[in-house]
Tab-separated table of C-alpha atoms in Angstrom:
chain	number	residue	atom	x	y	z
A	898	UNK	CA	-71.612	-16.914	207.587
A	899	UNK	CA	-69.029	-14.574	204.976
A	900	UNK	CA	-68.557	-11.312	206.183
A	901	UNK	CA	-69.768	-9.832	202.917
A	902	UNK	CA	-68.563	-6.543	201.218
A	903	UNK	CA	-69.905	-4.695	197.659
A	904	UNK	CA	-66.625	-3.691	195.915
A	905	UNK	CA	-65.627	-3.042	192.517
A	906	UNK	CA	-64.198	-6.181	190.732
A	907	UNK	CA	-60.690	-4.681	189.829
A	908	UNK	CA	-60.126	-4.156	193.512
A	909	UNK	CA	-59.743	-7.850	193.845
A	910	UNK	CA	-57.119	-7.181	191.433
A	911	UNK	CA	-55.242	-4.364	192.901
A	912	UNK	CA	-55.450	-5.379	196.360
A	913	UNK	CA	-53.853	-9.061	196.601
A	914	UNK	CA	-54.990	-8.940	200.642
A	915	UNK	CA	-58.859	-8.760	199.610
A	916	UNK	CA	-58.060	-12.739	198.850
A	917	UNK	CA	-56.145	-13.853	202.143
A	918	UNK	CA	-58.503	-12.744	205.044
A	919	UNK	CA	-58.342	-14.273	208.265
A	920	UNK	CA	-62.647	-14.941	208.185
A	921	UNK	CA	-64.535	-15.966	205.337
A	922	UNK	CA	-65.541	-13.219	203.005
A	923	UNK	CA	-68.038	-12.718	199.900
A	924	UNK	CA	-67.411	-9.858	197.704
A	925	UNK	CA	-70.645	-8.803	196.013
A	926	UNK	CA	-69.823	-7.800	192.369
A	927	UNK	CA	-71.850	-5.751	190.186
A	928	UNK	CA	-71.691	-6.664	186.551
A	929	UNK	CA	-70.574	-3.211	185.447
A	930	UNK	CA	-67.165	-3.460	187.383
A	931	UNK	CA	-66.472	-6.348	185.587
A	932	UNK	CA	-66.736	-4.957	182.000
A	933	UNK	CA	-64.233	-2.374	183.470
A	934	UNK	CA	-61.307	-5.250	183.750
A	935	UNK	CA	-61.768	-5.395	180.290
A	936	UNK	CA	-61.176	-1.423	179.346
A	937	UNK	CA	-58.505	-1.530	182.270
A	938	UNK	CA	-56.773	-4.151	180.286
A	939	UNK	CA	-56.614	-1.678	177.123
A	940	UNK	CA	-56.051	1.393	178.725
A	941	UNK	CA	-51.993	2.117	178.365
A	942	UNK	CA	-52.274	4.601	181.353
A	943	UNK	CA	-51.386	2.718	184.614
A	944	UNK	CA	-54.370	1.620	186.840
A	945	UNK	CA	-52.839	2.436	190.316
A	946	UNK	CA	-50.009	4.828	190.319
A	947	UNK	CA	-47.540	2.507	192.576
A	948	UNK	CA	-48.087	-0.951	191.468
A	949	UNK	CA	-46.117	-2.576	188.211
A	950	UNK	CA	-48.579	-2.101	185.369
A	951	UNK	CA	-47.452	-5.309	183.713
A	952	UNK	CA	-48.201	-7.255	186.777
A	953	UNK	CA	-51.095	-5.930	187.518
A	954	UNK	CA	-52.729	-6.154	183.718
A	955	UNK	CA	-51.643	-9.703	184.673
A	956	UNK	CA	-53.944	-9.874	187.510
A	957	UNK	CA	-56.373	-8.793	185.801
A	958	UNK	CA	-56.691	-10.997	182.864
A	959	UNK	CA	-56.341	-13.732	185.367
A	960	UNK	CA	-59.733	-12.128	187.665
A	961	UNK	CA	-61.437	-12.309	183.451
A	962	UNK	CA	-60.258	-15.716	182.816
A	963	UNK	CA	-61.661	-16.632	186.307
A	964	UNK	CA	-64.991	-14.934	185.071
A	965	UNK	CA	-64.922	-16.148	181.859
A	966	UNK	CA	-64.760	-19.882	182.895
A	967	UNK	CA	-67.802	-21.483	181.344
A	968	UNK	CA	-69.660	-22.480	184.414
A	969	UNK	CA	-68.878	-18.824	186.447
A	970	UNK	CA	-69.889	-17.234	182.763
A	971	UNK	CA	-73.447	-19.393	182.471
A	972	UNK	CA	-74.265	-17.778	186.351
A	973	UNK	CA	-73.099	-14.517	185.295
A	974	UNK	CA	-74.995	-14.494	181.833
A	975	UNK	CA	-78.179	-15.727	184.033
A	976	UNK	CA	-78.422	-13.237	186.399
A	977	UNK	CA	-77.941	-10.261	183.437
A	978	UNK	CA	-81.240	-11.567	182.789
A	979	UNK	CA	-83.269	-9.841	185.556
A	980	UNK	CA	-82.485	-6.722	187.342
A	981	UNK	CA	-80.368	-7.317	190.887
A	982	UNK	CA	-80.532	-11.069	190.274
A	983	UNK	CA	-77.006	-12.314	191.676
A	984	UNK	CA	-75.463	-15.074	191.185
A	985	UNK	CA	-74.318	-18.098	193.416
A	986	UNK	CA	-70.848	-17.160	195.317
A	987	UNK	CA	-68.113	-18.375	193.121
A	988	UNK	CA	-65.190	-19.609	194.818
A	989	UNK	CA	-62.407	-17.398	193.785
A	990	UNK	CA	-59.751	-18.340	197.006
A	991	UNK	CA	-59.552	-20.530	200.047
A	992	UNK	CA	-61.863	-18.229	202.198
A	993	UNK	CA	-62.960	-16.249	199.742
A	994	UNK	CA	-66.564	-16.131	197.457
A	995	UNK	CA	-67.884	-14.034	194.490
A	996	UNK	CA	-71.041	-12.845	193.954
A	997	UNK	CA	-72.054	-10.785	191.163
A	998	UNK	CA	-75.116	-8.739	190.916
A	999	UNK	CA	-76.933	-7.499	187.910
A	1000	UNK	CA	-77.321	-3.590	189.354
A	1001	UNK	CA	-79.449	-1.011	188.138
A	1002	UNK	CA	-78.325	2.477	188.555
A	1003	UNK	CA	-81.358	4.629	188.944
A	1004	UNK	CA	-79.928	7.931	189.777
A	1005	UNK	CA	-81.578	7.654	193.072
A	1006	UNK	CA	-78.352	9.857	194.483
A	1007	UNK	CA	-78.086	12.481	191.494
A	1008	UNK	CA	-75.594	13.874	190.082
A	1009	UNK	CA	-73.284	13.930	193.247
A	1010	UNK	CA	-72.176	10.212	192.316
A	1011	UNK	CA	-71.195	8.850	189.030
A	1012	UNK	CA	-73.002	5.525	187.830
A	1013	UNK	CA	-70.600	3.037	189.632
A	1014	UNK	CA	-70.769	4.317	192.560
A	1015	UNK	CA	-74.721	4.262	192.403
A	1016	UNK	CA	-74.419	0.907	191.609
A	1017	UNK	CA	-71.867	0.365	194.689
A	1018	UNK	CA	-74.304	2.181	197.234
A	1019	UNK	CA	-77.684	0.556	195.838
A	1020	UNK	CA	-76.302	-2.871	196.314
A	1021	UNK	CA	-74.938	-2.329	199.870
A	1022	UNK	CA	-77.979	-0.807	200.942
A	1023	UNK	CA	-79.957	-3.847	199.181
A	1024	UNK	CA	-77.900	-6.697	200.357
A	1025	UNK	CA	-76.984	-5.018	204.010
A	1026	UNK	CA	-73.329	-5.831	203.269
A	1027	UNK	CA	-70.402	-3.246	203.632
A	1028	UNK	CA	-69.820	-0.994	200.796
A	1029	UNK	CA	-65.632	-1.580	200.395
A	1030	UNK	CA	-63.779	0.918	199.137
A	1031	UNK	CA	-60.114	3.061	197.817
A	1032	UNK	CA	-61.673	6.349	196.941
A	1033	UNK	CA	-61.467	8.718	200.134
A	1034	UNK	CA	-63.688	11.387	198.275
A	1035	UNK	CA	-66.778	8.593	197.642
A	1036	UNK	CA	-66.100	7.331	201.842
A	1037	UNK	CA	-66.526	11.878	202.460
A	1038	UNK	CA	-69.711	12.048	200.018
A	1039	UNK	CA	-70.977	9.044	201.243
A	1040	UNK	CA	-70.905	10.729	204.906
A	1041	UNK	CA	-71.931	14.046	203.790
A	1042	UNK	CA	-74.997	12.914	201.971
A	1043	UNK	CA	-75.937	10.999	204.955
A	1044	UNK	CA	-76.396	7.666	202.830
A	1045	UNK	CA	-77.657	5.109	204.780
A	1046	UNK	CA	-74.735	2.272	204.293
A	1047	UNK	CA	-71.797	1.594	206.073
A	1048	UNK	CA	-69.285	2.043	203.979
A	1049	UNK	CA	-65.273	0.680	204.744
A	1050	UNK	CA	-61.903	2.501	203.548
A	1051	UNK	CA	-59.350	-0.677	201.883
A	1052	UNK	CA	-57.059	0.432	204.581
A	1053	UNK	CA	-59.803	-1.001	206.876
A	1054	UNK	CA	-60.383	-4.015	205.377
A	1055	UNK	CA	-58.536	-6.475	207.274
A	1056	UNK	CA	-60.038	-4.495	210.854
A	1057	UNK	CA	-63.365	-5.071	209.621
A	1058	UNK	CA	-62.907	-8.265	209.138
A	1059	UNK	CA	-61.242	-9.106	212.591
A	1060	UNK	CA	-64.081	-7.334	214.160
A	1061	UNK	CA	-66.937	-8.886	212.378
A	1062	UNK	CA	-68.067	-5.118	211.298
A	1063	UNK	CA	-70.459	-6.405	209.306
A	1064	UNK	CA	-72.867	-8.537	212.228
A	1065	UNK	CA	-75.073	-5.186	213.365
A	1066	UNK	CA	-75.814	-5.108	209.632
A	1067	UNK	CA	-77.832	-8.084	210.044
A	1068	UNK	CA	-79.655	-7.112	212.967
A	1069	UNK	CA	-81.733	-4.081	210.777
């Protein structure tokens, strides 16, 4: 069975590791990250400080076209059609799967998180998968509001994986 994470689809983009890991991994996608690639693609600011914005916007219209290919687009376009419906995982490397879910942000955590991050947290929670990560601040709220998901730093990924972090998830 994948070791499965909930991450934000332009993190596949940024971090080129996320699609060599030593296990089998799904990342569980929700719909909203994806219309970000699109306004990431537009935006002339650069996306991550440190990485060559030309390559990078190249990455990313290559995770779209991936997403865009009619049979990957006809799952996506079905699950839109009911609330946390998800699709089948899409094969997107050798040892890596996508899933992508149709989330609902309810505002179940307030105002303390913005509407992504709901998203991020509901769906970990829901599919008892880790909640992946790059923001230190969300991984600090996260622990300081005491919400109940287990949620890795990037810098952990490839430990996580090793160590199977994710098999006491499926135990609860």
């Amino acid at each position: 069975m994948p070791i499965r994470f909930v991450t934000e689809a332009v993190m596949l983009a940024v971090y080129g590791n996320l699609l060599v890991p030593e296990e089998p991994v799904e990342f569980l996608v929700p719909s909203s990250t994806i219309a970000d690639l699109y306004e990431y693609l537009e935006d002339p600011e650069p996306i991550v400080a440190d990485l060559d914005p030309e390559e990078l916007r190249n990455t990313i219209k290559r995770l779209i076209e991936f997403f865009e290919l009619p049979f990957f687009a006809k799952q996506i376009q079905n699950a839109l059609l009911v609330p946390w419906r998800k699709t089948a995982a899409l094969p997107l490397a050798e040892k890596v799967t996508v899933s992508v879910i149709n989330t609902v942000e309810d505002a179940e955590y307030g105002e303390e998180f913005n509407e992504i991050d709901t998203e991020l947290m509901l769906a970990a929670a829901r599919e008892k998968a880790l909640l992946l990560t790059d923001q230190f601040e969300l991984v600090d709220r996260i622990l300081e509001q005491g919400i109940p998901v287990v949620v890795v730093d990037i810098e952990d990924f490839e430990y996580a994986v090793e160590s199977k972090l994710h098999s006491h998830l499926d135990s609860e």
